[in-house]
Amino acid sequence: MWYYNGARNKGVIKMLTSMQRKAALWITAAFRTSPTGGVEALASLLPISHLLKRMADRAAARFVTLTKTHPLRALVTEEYHGEAPLHRISLARLTPRQREKVKGPLVDNTLVCPQISEPIAPVPPQAQPGLRLVDRFKDQIGLAATAAAVIQRGHACIRVHESRWVVGNVSVPDAELSAVSTGILQALLLDDINEINILTDSST
């Protein structure tokens, strides 16, 4: 709520940067005079400004997963309000000059959403009972973590490979790492591969 384009949050970001620097020094056991960027890189920590930007963009991107009648859609511009009735303070009711003066997360949503090229369904078929991994592989899952990798080629998103497997009793990041690494290895086995784009459902 406090991080968006035009927000006055330099003091908060400075405090968070100082806090993360202390954490990076503790993780790496480096000297107190070590440069912040260096110890953050060694500790595999993103700079706070980049981390907040990524979290804000992901939060804005989740807006497209809302149903067409979600109450938040009543507050945004015409192209994104869906079937929700416009609120009296909706962005759609403002003039272009008034919109330029408004700042906030909802305004950022209208800037990030046009950049999303992949269709995202609020309730995808894969989430319906009977089609989920836990339903299709009951005898293999149990309490263990599972991973899956799907490879699609070109702008037409032609599916060329799909695999699912049980990783075992591991953490969520480990299961995700297994999926990403396996997907990359399978993609490298294909011919005429010039670029690999990785899409995950990670929240970290």
XYZ file of N, CA, C and O in Angstrom:
816
model
N 0.815 -1.203 0.000
C 0.000 0.000 0.000
C 0.854 1.261 0.000
O 0.397 2.315 -0.402
N 2.086 1.159 0.469
C 2.913 2.358 0.574
C 3.990 2.415 -0.503
O 4.722 3.398 -0.583
N 4.092 1.387 -1.351
C 5.101 1.404 -2.411
C 4.394 1.438 -3.761
O 3.739 0.483 -4.165
N 4.514 2.551 -4.446
C 3.947 2.712 -5.782
C 4.655 3.881 -6.443
O 5.426 4.615 -5.798
N 4.427 4.053 -7.719
C 5.076 5.134 -8.455
C 4.658 6.487 -7.888
O 3.469 6.787 -7.797
N 5.656 7.267 -7.491
C 5.378 8.585 -6.947
C 5.222 8.621 -5.443
O 4.982 9.692 -4.879
N 5.349 7.472 -4.772
C 5.195 7.449 -3.313
C 6.418 8.066 -2.633
O 7.546 7.914 -3.096
N 6.185 8.746 -1.532
C 7.269 9.347 -0.759
C 7.703 8.346 0.316
O 7.196 8.350 1.438
N 8.615 7.489 -0.056
C 9.016 6.410 0.849
C 10.528 6.251 0.930
O 11.021 5.169 1.247
N 11.267 7.316 0.640
C 12.725 7.213 0.676
C 13.228 6.857 2.072
O 14.181 6.097 2.223
N 12.587 7.414 3.097
C 13.012 7.117 4.459
C 12.816 5.655 4.816
O 13.688 5.032 5.436
N 11.684 5.095 4.411
C 11.406 3.686 4.703
C 12.370 2.787 3.944
O 12.897 1.805 4.489
N 12.621 3.111 2.669
C 13.536 2.294 1.869
C 14.953 2.363 2.440
O 15.676 1.358 2.471
N 15.343 3.529 2.909
C 16.675 3.666 3.517
C 16.781 2.803 4.768
O 17.805 2.144 4.998
N 15.733 2.771 5.569
C 15.735 1.949 6.774
C 15.788 0.464 6.419
O 16.530 -0.314 7.032
N 15.015 0.049 5.419
C 15.023 -1.353 5.000
C 16.372 -1.743 4.401
O 16.850 -2.865 4.601
N 16.989 -0.823 3.660
C 18.307 -1.099 3.087
C 19.335 -1.311 4.187
O 20.173 -2.220 4.112
N 19.273 -0.477 5.223
C 20.190 -0.632 6.353
C 19.963 -1.958 7.063
O 20.923 -2.645 7.450
N 18.713 -2.334 7.223
C 18.395 -3.602 7.878
C 18.912 -4.784 7.058
O 19.498 -5.727 7.600
N 18.712 -4.721 5.729
C 19.172 -5.829 4.889
C 20.692 -5.887 4.845
O 21.270 -6.972 4.748
N 21.345 -4.740 4.933
C 22.807 -4.742 4.960
C 23.316 -5.489 6.190
O 24.254 -6.288 6.101
N 22.683 -5.243 7.336
C 23.085 -5.950 8.552
C 22.864 -7.453 8.404
O 23.690 -8.259 8.844
N 21.752 -7.818 7.773
C 21.487 -9.241 7.561
C 22.517 -9.854 6.618
O 22.996 -10.975 6.841
N 22.884 -9.119 5.559
C 23.875 -9.631 4.610
C 25.244 -9.782 5.270
O 25.964 -10.756 5.011
N 25.610 -8.833 6.120
C 26.887 -8.939 6.837
C 26.879 -10.143 7.770
O 27.890 -10.841 7.917
N 25.737 -10.394 8.389
C 25.638 -11.536 9.295
C 25.701 -12.852 8.517
O 26.334 -13.809 8.948
N 25.061 -12.893 7.351
C 25.050 -14.118 6.545
C 26.438 -14.436 6.012
O 26.888 -15.588 6.044
N 27.133 -13.413 5.519
C 28.427 -13.638 4.867
C 29.605 -13.535 5.828
O 30.727 -13.869 5.447
N 29.357 -13.067 7.052
C 30.443 -12.860 8.025
C 31.505 -11.916 7.472
O 32.703 -12.084 7.719
N 31.056 -10.913 6.719
C 31.982 -9.953 6.117
C 32.289 -8.825 7.101
O 31.640 -8.675 8.143
N 33.287 -8.015 6.752
C 33.650 -6.873 7.578
C 32.557 -5.807 7.510
O 31.840 -5.693 6.517
N 32.455 -4.996 8.533
C 31.444 -3.943 8.565
C 31.667 -2.891 7.489
O 30.744 -2.191 7.101
N 32.902 -2.772 7.013
C 33.210 -1.776 5.983
C 33.005 -2.310 4.566
O 33.288 -1.605 3.600
N 32.532 -3.533 4.439
C 32.317 -4.120 3.110
C 31.205 -3.369 2.380
O 30.238 -2.915 3.001
N 31.320 -3.224 1.060
C 30.279 -2.516 0.301
C 28.953 -3.268 0.339
O 28.916 -4.503 0.295
N 27.886 -2.510 0.410
C 26.552 -3.113 0.530
C 26.219 -4.001 -0.661
O 25.743 -5.128 -0.501
N 26.471 -3.498 -1.865
C 26.142 -4.285 -3.050
C 26.888 -5.602 -3.106
O 26.332 -6.628 -3.518
N 28.142 -5.587 -2.672
C 28.937 -6.809 -2.707
C 28.431 -7.871 -1.750
O 28.292 -9.040 -2.119
N 28.147 -7.468 -0.506
C 27.692 -8.466 0.470
C 26.279 -8.951 0.132
O 25.937 -10.112 0.382
N 25.457 -8.088 -0.449
C 24.122 -8.537 -0.861
C 24.220 -9.562 -1.984
O 23.463 -10.542 -2.006
N 25.154 -9.351 -2.900
C 25.337 -10.312 -3.986
C 25.838 -11.649 -3.453
O 25.371 -12.716 -3.871
N 26.786 -11.598 -2.520
C 27.311 -12.840 -1.945
C 26.249 -13.580 -1.140
O 26.251 -14.811 -1.075
N 25.335 -12.824 -0.532
C 24.268 -13.440 0.256
C 23.045 -13.779 -0.589
O 22.035 -14.246 -0.056
N 23.140 -13.551 -1.906
C 22.023 -13.824 -2.833
C 20.776 -13.029 -2.460
O 19.652 -13.541 -2.500
N 20.979 -11.771 -2.095
C 19.870 -10.890 -1.741
C 19.740 -9.786 -2.784
O 20.729 -9.162 -3.152
N 18.522 -9.580 -3.253
C 18.270 -8.470 -4.168
C 18.344 -7.148 -3.408
O 17.980 -7.090 -2.231
N 18.808 -6.085 -4.055
C 18.696 -4.768 -3.418
C 17.242 -4.480 -3.059
O 16.324 -4.875 -3.781
N 17.043 -3.812 -1.947
C 15.687 -3.572 -1.454
C 14.822 -2.885 -2.507
O 13.645 -3.235 -2.689
N 15.382 -1.922 -3.214
C 14.583 -1.213 -4.216
C 14.101 -2.158 -5.311
O 12.951 -2.084 -5.760
N 14.975 -3.083 -5.742
C 14.583 -4.048 -6.772
C 13.571 -5.051 -6.223
O 12.639 -5.455 -6.931
N 13.770 -5.453 -4.976
C 12.847 -6.411 -4.368
C 11.450 -5.816 -4.232
O 10.448 -6.469 -4.559
N 11.371 -4.577 -3.772
C 10.071 -3.927 -3.628
C 9.409 -3.720 -4.986
O 8.192 -3.884 -5.123
N 10.210 -3.367 -5.988
C 9.652 -3.181 -7.335
C 9.093 -4.498 -7.863
O 8.004 -4.529 -8.458
N 9.805 -5.590 -7.642
C 9.318 -6.885 -8.110
C 8.034 -7.281 -7.391
O 7.077 -7.759 -8.018
N 7.997 -7.071 -6.074
C 6.797 -7.417 -5.315
C 5.609 -6.561 -5.741
O 4.475 -7.056 -5.842
N 5.859 -5.274 -6.001
C 4.771 -4.391 -6.426
C 4.251 -4.787 -7.803
O 3.036 -4.791 -8.043
N 5.158 -5.135 -8.716
C 4.732 -5.543 -10.056
C 3.948 -6.849 -10.007
O 2.963 -7.030 -10.734
N 4.378 -7.768 -9.150
C 3.652 -9.035 -9.040
C 2.273 -8.821 -8.427
O 1.299 -9.459 -8.836
N 2.205 -7.930 -7.448
C 0.903 -7.636 -6.851
C -0.027 -7.001 -7.879
O -1.223 -7.311 -7.933
N 0.536 -6.119 -8.712
C -0.277 -5.496 -9.755
C -0.695 -6.516 -10.806
O -1.818 -6.476 -11.321
N 0.211 -7.452 -11.112
C -0.110 -8.465 -12.119
C -1.225 -9.393 -11.645
O -1.986 -9.926 -12.460
N -1.331 -9.584 -10.336
C -2.401 -10.446 -9.821
C -3.783 -9.848 -10.079
O -4.794 -10.547 -9.953
N -3.819 -8.580 -10.422
C -5.107 -7.937 -10.674
C -5.847 -8.623 -11.819
O -7.081 -8.699 -11.808
N -5.109 -9.125 -12.806
C -5.769 -9.759 -13.955
C -6.379 -11.102 -13.585
O -7.149 -11.664 -14.367
N -6.038 -11.642 -12.415
C -6.617 -12.916 -11.994
C -7.949 -12.731 -11.276
O -8.596 -13.723 -10.941
N -8.341 -11.490 -11.032
C -9.606 -11.247 -10.339
C -10.782 -11.549 -11.260
O -10.707 -11.378 -12.475
N -11.869 -11.980 -10.677
C -13.074 -12.223 -11.460
C -13.619 -10.898 -12.001
O -13.294 -9.822 -11.492
N -14.451 -10.978 -13.013
C -14.958 -9.769 -13.670
C -15.856 -8.936 -12.761
O -16.071 -7.748 -13.019
N -16.378 -9.546 -11.701
C -17.270 -8.813 -10.799
C -16.597 -8.468 -9.476
O -17.274 -8.067 -8.530
N -15.289 -8.634 -9.394
C -14.587 -8.350 -8.143
C -14.734 -6.867 -7.776
O -14.679 -5.992 -8.654
N -14.931 -6.558 -6.483
C -15.136 -5.153 -6.077
C -14.000 -4.216 -6.469
O -14.241 -3.030 -6.731
N -12.762 -4.716 -6.520
C -11.648 -3.837 -6.883
C -11.766 -3.323 -8.314
O -11.269 -2.241 -8.634
N -12.416 -4.089 -9.165
C -12.563 -3.656 -10.560
C -13.465 -2.431 -10.682
O -13.445 -1.739 -11.696
N -14.251 -2.166 -9.662
C -15.125 -0.995 -9.697
C -14.352 0.303 -9.512
O -14.914 1.385 -9.681
N -13.060 0.204 -9.170
C -12.276 1.404 -8.876
C -11.296 1.779 -9.975
O -10.637 2.813 -9.875
N -11.166 0.947 -11.010
C -10.136 1.187 -12.026
C -10.760 1.760 -13.294
O -11.945 2.097 -13.333
N -9.930 1.862 -14.338
C -10.379 2.472 -15.590
C -11.320 1.545 -16.359
O -11.486 0.377 -16.012
N -11.893 2.078 -17.438
C -12.936 1.361 -18.167
C -12.472 0.017 -18.707
O -13.210 -0.973 -18.668
N -11.236 -0.041 -19.211
C -10.793 -1.273 -19.861
C -10.548 -2.415 -18.890
O -10.367 -3.560 -19.310
N -10.555 -2.142 -17.584
C -10.268 -3.196 -16.608
C -11.381 -3.389 -15.582
O -11.247 -4.235 -14.705
N -12.461 -2.624 -15.660
C -13.473 -2.756 -14.606
C -14.366 -3.972 -14.809
O -15.112 -4.357 -13.900
N -14.294 -4.620 -15.972
C -15.057 -5.845 -16.184
C -16.557 -5.600 -16.121
O -17.080 -4.667 -16.734
N -17.242 -6.428 -15.332
C -18.691 -6.310 -15.199
C -19.097 -5.654 -13.885
O -20.285 -5.582 -13.568
N -18.119 -5.193 -13.125
C -18.431 -4.559 -11.841
C -18.963 -3.147 -12.074
O -18.441 -2.411 -12.911
N -19.997 -2.748 -11.355
C -20.506 -1.374 -11.504
C -19.473 -0.370 -11.007
O -18.821 -0.582 -9.983
N -19.318 0.711 -11.730
C -18.311 1.706 -11.382
C -18.632 2.364 -10.042
O -19.771 2.735 -9.770
N -17.601 2.510 -9.224
C -17.739 3.214 -7.946
C -17.753 4.716 -8.209
O -17.258 5.195 -9.238
N -18.288 5.460 -7.274
C -18.391 6.910 -7.482
C -17.023 7.586 -7.516
O -16.891 8.685 -8.063
N -15.994 6.948 -6.932
C -14.646 7.522 -6.977
C -13.741 6.701 -7.900
O -12.523 6.714 -7.763
N -14.335 5.983 -8.830
C -13.565 5.152 -9.756
C -12.670 6.009 -10.643
O -12.990 7.163 -10.968
N -11.547 5.432 -11.051
C -10.655 6.130 -11.978
C -11.343 6.403 -13.311
O -11.005 7.358 -14.010
N -12.303 5.565 -13.644
C -13.009 5.741 -14.911
C -13.851 7.013 -14.927
O -14.185 7.522 -16.001
N -14.209 7.531 -13.770
C -15.035 8.733 -13.696
C -14.196 10.017 -13.678
O -14.753 11.115 -13.671
N -12.877 9.871 -13.647
C -12.012 11.044 -13.600
C -11.654 11.503 -15.007
O -11.603 10.712 -15.946
N -11.371 12.769 -15.125
C -10.898 13.306 -16.399
C -9.422 12.949 -16.572
O -8.737 12.617 -15.594
N -8.902 12.988 -17.794
C -7.477 12.683 -17.995
C -6.557 13.536 -17.130
O -5.539 13.044 -16.626
N -6.897 14.803 -16.936
C -6.055 15.669 -16.107
C -6.107 15.235 -14.646
O -5.095 15.264 -13.943
N -7.272 14.819 -14.186
C -7.389 14.352 -12.804
C -6.631 13.039 -12.598
O -6.031 12.817 -11.550
N -6.653 12.175 -13.601
C -5.949 10.894 -13.476
C -4.445 11.098 -13.339
O -3.768 10.323 -12.666
N -3.920 12.121 -13.985
C -2.484 12.376 -13.900
C -2.053 12.725 -12.482
O -0.893 12.510 -12.116
N -2.970 13.239 -11.681
C -2.634 13.645 -10.320
C -2.826 12.521 -9.308
O -2.389 12.643 -8.163
N -3.484 11.448 -9.712
C -3.775 10.351 -8.789
C -2.606 9.369 -8.774
O -2.109 8.963 -9.832
N -2.161 8.997 -7.587
C -1.092 8.019 -7.416
C -1.571 6.909 -6.483
O -2.348 7.155 -5.561
N -1.106 5.707 -6.732
C -1.479 4.607 -5.855
C -1.339 3.264 -6.542
O -1.090 3.187 -7.755
N -1.491 2.175 -5.786
C -1.356 0.831 -6.359
C -2.342 0.551 -7.488
O -1.998 -0.119 -8.459
N -3.569 1.056 -7.374
C -4.550 0.802 -8.423
C -4.156 1.471 -9.734
O -4.429 0.946 -10.816
N -3.519 2.621 -9.635
C -3.037 3.287 -10.846
C -1.910 2.471 -11.473
O -1.831 2.327 -12.696
N -1.040 1.906 -10.636
C 0.042 1.070 -11.157
C -0.503 -0.176 -11.842
O 0.109 -0.696 -12.780
N -1.643 -0.680 -11.357
C -2.240 -1.855 -11.994
C -2.512 -1.605 -13.470
O -2.270 -2.468 -14.319
N -3.020 -0.431 -13.780
C -3.354 -0.118 -15.167
C -2.108 0.053 -16.032
O -2.200 0.032 -17.258
N -0.940 0.218 -15.394
C 0.308 0.335 -16.148
C 0.976 -1.017 -16.351
O 1.629 -1.249 -17.367
N 0.811 -1.918 -15.383
C 1.460 -3.228 -15.451
C 0.626 -4.221 -16.257
O 1.170 -5.024 -17.024
N -0.681 -4.167 -16.115
C -1.548 -5.154 -16.777
C -1.371 -5.205 -18.293
O -1.382 -6.298 -18.869
N -1.206 -4.072 -18.997
C -1.012 -4.173 -20.452
C 0.255 -4.917 -20.851
O 0.373 -5.367 -21.996
N 1.213 -5.061 -19.938
C 2.458 -5.752 -20.257
C 2.328 -7.267 -20.147
O 3.239 -7.998 -20.529
N 1.212 -7.746 -19.616
C 1.010 -9.185 -19.429
C 0.457 -9.774 -20.716
O -0.638 -9.425 -21.158
N 1.226 -10.662 -21.328
C 0.818 -11.256 -22.602
C 0.166 -12.625 -22.427
O -0.570 -13.078 -23.302
N 0.437 -13.292 -21.308
C -0.130 -14.616 -21.087
C -1.541 -14.498 -20.507
O -1.762 -13.753 -19.556
N -2.506 -15.219 -21.061
C -3.855 -15.191 -20.477
C -3.874 -15.900 -19.126
O -3.304 -16.985 -18.969
N -4.515 -15.279 -18.154
C -4.594 -15.836 -16.804
C -6.061 -15.934 -16.423
O -6.758 -14.919 -16.352
N -6.525 -17.143 -16.195
C -7.925 -17.352 -15.837
C -8.076 -17.308 -14.322
O -7.265 -17.891 -13.599
N -9.098 -16.621 -13.804
C -9.316 -16.595 -12.350
C -9.520 -17.989 -11.766
O -9.044 -18.289 -10.678
N -10.239 -18.831 -12.497
C -10.476 -20.206 -12.048
C -10.092 -21.140 -13.203
O -10.941 -21.536 -14.002
N -8.818 -21.492 -13.336
C -8.381 -22.327 -14.458
C -8.909 -23.750 -14.339
O -9.177 -24.238 -13.234
N -9.072 -24.431 -15.452
C -9.572 -25.817 -15.406
C -8.672 -26.738 -14.591
O -9.148 -27.689 -13.971
N -7.360 -26.459 -14.584
C -6.436 -27.326 -13.860
C -6.669 -27.301 -12.356
O -6.195 -28.179 -11.642
N -7.380 -26.277 -11.860
C -7.622 -26.166 -10.422
C -8.922 -26.836 -9.992
O -9.242 -26.851 -8.808
N -9.662 -27.382 -10.945
C -10.924 -28.018 -10.609
C -10.686 -29.398 -10.012
O -9.734 -30.091 -10.384
N -11.513 -29.809 -9.066
C -11.366 -31.149 -8.480
C -11.392 -32.225 -9.552
O -12.208 -32.197 -10.467
N -10.452 -33.139 -9.437
C -10.335 -34.214 -10.408
C -9.225 -33.996 -11.406
O -8.729 -34.955 -12.000
N -8.809 -32.742 -11.597
C -7.747 -32.433 -12.548
C -6.465 -31.984 -11.859
O -5.447 -31.810 -12.517
N -6.513 -31.779 -10.557
C -5.333 -31.337 -9.833
C -4.333 -32.480 -9.681
O -4.682 -33.654 -9.790
N -3.079 -32.111 -9.435
C -2.045 -33.136 -9.268
C -2.378 -34.079 -8.121
O -2.170 -35.289 -8.212
N -2.902 -33.500 -7.034
C -3.203 -34.331 -5.874
C -4.325 -35.314 -6.177
O -4.430 -36.370 -5.543
N -5.179 -34.999 -7.150
C -6.258 -35.912 -7.528
C -5.791 -36.961 -8.536
O -6.225 -38.111 -8.488
N -4.913 -36.571 -9.436
C -4.496 -37.472 -10.512
C -3.385 -38.428 -10.086
O -3.192 -39.467 -10.699
N -2.639 -38.051 -9.050
C -1.514 -38.885 -8.627
C -1.576 -39.141 -7.122
O -0.602 -38.942 -6.401
N -2.738 -39.577 -6.650
C -2.917 -39.808 -5.221
C -1.943 -40.846 -4.682
O -1.413 -40.712 -3.581
N -1.716 -41.905 -5.465
C -0.866 -42.990 -4.986
C 0.608 -42.621 -4.978
O 1.424 -43.311 -4.371
N 0.976 -41.523 -5.643
C 2.380 -41.135 -5.720
C 2.723 -39.944 -4.830
O 3.877 -39.749 -4.480
N 1.716 -39.155 -4.484
C 2.007 -37.906 -3.786
C 2.127 -38.113 -2.285
O 3.169 -37.910 -1.694
N 1.077 -38.562 -1.640
C 1.115 -38.687 -0.196
C 1.386 -37.331 0.439
O 0.715 -36.339 0.165
N 2.414 -37.270 1.275
C 2.806 -36.017 1.907
C 4.038 -35.415 1.249
O 4.603 -34.462 1.761
N 4.460 -35.983 0.138
C 5.672 -35.503 -0.528
C 5.339 -34.360 -1.479
O 4.213 -34.205 -1.935
N 6.364 -33.559 -1.768
C 6.202 -32.451 -2.707
C 6.298 -32.965 -4.137
O 6.981 -33.948 -4.417
N 5.587 -32.306 -5.034
C 5.622 -32.666 -6.448
C 6.087 -31.471 -7.268
O 6.022 -30.325 -6.819
N 6.563 -31.754 -8.455
C 7.017 -30.703 -9.366
C 6.551 -31.049 -10.771
O 6.278 -32.210 -11.085
N 6.455 -30.040 -11.595
C 6.026 -30.235 -12.978
C 6.745 -29.240 -13.868
O 7.099 -28.142 -13.438
N 6.967 -29.641 -15.102
C 7.614 -28.769 -16.086
C 6.882 -28.906 -17.411
O 6.607 -30.021 -17.859
N 6.546 -27.783 -18.004
C 5.877 -27.748 -19.299
C 6.701 -26.864 -20.228
O 7.050 -25.736 -19.871
N 7.023 -27.368 -21.403
C 7.819 -26.618 -22.373
C 6.936 -26.266 -23.557
O 6.305 -27.140 -24.155
N 6.891 -24.974 -23.871
C 6.132 -24.490 -25.016
C 7.078 -23.759 -25.960
O 7.977 -23.049 -25.519
N 6.855 -23.923 -27.247
C 7.752 -23.349 -28.245
C 7.075 -22.214 -29.006
O 5.923 -22.336 -29.426
N 7.818 -21.115 -29.180
C 7.375 -20.024 -30.033
C 6.247 -19.203 -29.448
O 5.728 -19.471 -28.364
N 5.872 -18.157 -30.198
C 4.799 -17.270 -29.761
C 3.447 -17.976 -29.769
O 2.521 -17.551 -29.084
N 3.349 -19.040 -30.547
C 2.094 -19.790 -30.585
C 1.930 -20.690 -29.368
O 0.875 -21.296 -29.186
N 2.980 -20.774 -28.535
C 2.942 -21.580 -27.305
C 2.562 -23.031 -27.599
O 1.648 -23.597 -26.981
N 3.244 -23.624 -28.574
C 3.001 -25.026 -28.910
C 3.670 -25.904 -27.857
O 4.879 -25.830 -27.642
N 2.896 -26.724 -27.185
C 3.418 -27.560 -26.117
C 4.199 -28.726 -26.717
O 3.660 -29.514 -27.495
N 5.478 -28.825 -26.353
C 6.335 -29.874 -26.900
C 6.796 -30.857 -25.836
O 7.340 -31.915 -26.159
N 6.606 -30.522 -24.568
C 7.030 -31.443 -23.511
C 6.248 -31.142 -22.245
O 5.951 -29.985 -21.941
N 5.918 -32.191 -21.517
C 5.216 -32.047 -20.248
C 5.589 -33.215 -19.349
O 5.579 -34.370 -19.795
N 5.949 -32.920 -18.131
C 6.319 -33.988 -17.203
C 5.980 -33.580 -15.780
O 6.003 -32.398 -15.438
N 5.656 -34.571 -14.964
C 5.368 -34.371 -13.543
C 6.067 -35.475 -12.768
O 6.164 -36.607 -13.237
N 6.523 -35.157 -11.582
C 7.220 -36.150 -10.784
C 7.156 -35.773 -9.307
O 6.888 -34.628 -8.950
N 7.398 -36.752 -8.477
C 7.423 -36.550 -7.032
C 8.850 -36.224 -6.617
O 9.775 -36.989 -6.890
N 9.030 -35.080 -5.971
C 10.362 -34.655 -5.547
C 10.741 -35.301 -4.222
O 11.882 -35.673 -3.998
N 9.771 -35.438 -3.339
C 10.047 -36.015 -2.032
C 9.701 -35.045 -0.917
O 9.038 -34.026 -1.126
N 10.163 -35.331 0.249
C 9.894 -34.493 1.418
C 10.883 -33.335 1.448
O 11.875 -33.348 2.179
N 10.619 -32.322 0.625
C 11.523 -31.176 0.502
C 10.722 -29.890 0.681
O 9.496 -29.898 0.742
N 11.437 -28.777 0.752
C 10.793 -27.477 0.903
C 10.245 -27.002 -0.442
O 10.579 -27.542 -1.505
N 9.424 -25.956 -0.389
C 8.841 -25.402 -1.617
C 9.917 -24.874 -2.569
O 9.871 -25.149 -3.775
N 10.914 -24.109 -2.081
C 11.965 -23.653 -3.012
C 12.723 -24.805 -3.665
O 13.096 -24.720 -4.842
N 12.938 -25.898 -2.919
C 13.635 -27.044 -3.502
C 12.794 -27.698 -4.598
O 13.321 -28.116 -5.635
N 11.497 -27.798 -4.364
C 10.618 -28.371 -5.384
C 10.586 -27.485 -6.630
O 10.610 -27.977 -7.763
N 10.562 -26.167 -6.413
C 10.571 -25.249 -7.554
C 11.888 -25.342 -8.315
O 11.906 -25.332 -9.549
N 12.994 -25.431 -7.579
C 14.298 -25.560 -8.228
C 14.371 -26.836 -9.058
O 14.937 -26.844 -10.156
N 13.777 -27.907 -8.555
C 13.744 -29.158 -9.312
C 12.964 -28.989 -10.607
O 13.381 -29.470 -11.667
N 11.833 -28.279 -10.536
C 11.020 -28.062 -11.734
C 11.753 -27.197 -12.749
O 11.766 -27.494 -13.952
N 12.391 -26.117 -12.269
C 13.090 -25.207 -13.179
C 14.279 -25.902 -13.837
O 14.479 -25.815 -15.057
N 15.083 -26.599 -13.037
C 16.273 -27.252 -13.591
C 15.897 -28.343 -14.582
O 16.518 -28.474 -15.648
N 14.866 -29.119 -14.263
C 14.438 -30.171 -15.185
C 13.882 -29.574 -16.473
O 14.145 -30.074 -17.574
N 13.116 -28.496 -16.345
C 12.582 -27.846 -17.536
C 13.680 -27.312 -18.442
O 13.613 -27.435 -19.669
N 14.719 -26.724 -17.841
C 15.838 -26.202 -18.637
C 16.575 -27.338 -19.337
O 16.926 -27.241 -20.521
N 16.816 -28.419 -18.616
C 17.524 -29.558 -19.214
C 16.732 -30.141 -20.385
O 17.304 -30.470 -21.430
N 15.422 -30.264 -20.222
C 14.595 -30.790 -21.308
C 14.563 -29.826 -22.496
O 14.543 -30.244 -23.652
N 14.563 -28.516 -22.207
C 14.551 -27.529 -23.291
C 15.857 -27.556 -24.076
O 15.863 -27.377 -25.304
N 16.964 -27.792 -23.391
C 18.261 -27.827 -24.067
C 18.397 -29.031 -24.995
O 19.253 -29.033 -25.886
N 17.567 -30.036 -24.786
C 17.609 -31.211 -25.656
C 16.898 -30.976 -26.987
O 17.054 -31.768 -27.914
N 16.129 -29.891 -27.074
C 15.409 -29.590 -28.307
C 16.328 -28.906 -29.314
O 17.346 -28.318 -28.958
N 15.952 -28.970 -30.570
C 16.738 -28.341 -31.633
C 16.336 -26.876 -31.799
O 15.201 -26.486 -31.515
N 17.278 -26.082 -32.297
C 17.026 -24.673 -32.640
C 16.508 -23.880 -31.448
O 15.502 -23.170 -31.529
N 17.189 -23.995 -30.324
C 16.825 -23.229 -29.131
C 17.773 -22.042 -29.009
O 18.983 -22.211 -28.843
N 17.232 -20.836 -29.136
C 18.038 -19.621 -29.027
C 17.772 -18.852 -27.741
O 18.601 -18.061 -27.300
N 16.617 -19.080 -27.153
C 16.243 -18.322 -25.958
C 15.304 -19.167 -25.111
O 14.431 -19.866 -25.637
N 15.499 -19.111 -23.798
C 14.651 -19.850 -22.862
C 14.044 -18.858 -21.881
O 14.769 -18.138 -21.191
N 12.727 -18.789 -21.831
C 12.012 -17.944 -20.878
C 11.378 -18.834 -19.821
O 10.672 -19.791 -20.153
N 11.630 -18.515 -18.560
C 11.153 -19.338 -17.454
C 9.990 -18.633 -16.769
O 10.104 -17.481 -16.355
N 8.867 -19.319 -16.647
C 7.691 -18.811 -15.944
C 7.385 -19.758 -14.792
O 7.234 -20.964 -14.999
N 7.308 -19.224 -13.583
C 6.982 -20.040 -12.421
C 5.846 -19.381 -11.653
O 5.510 -18.219 -11.883
N 5.259 -20.144 -10.736
C 4.200 -19.595 -9.890
C 4.740 -19.247 -8.515
O 4.001 -19.181 -7.537
N 6.047 -19.012 -8.442
C 6.673 -18.723 -7.159
C 6.219 -17.376 -6.624
O 5.991 -16.429 -7.367
N 6.106 -17.283 -5.306
C 5.768 -16.012 -4.655
C 6.985 -15.390 -4.001
O 6.880 -14.422 -3.262
N 8.172 -15.953 -4.261
C 9.404 -15.429 -3.666
C 10.304 -14.870 -4.738
O 10.123 -15.119 -5.906
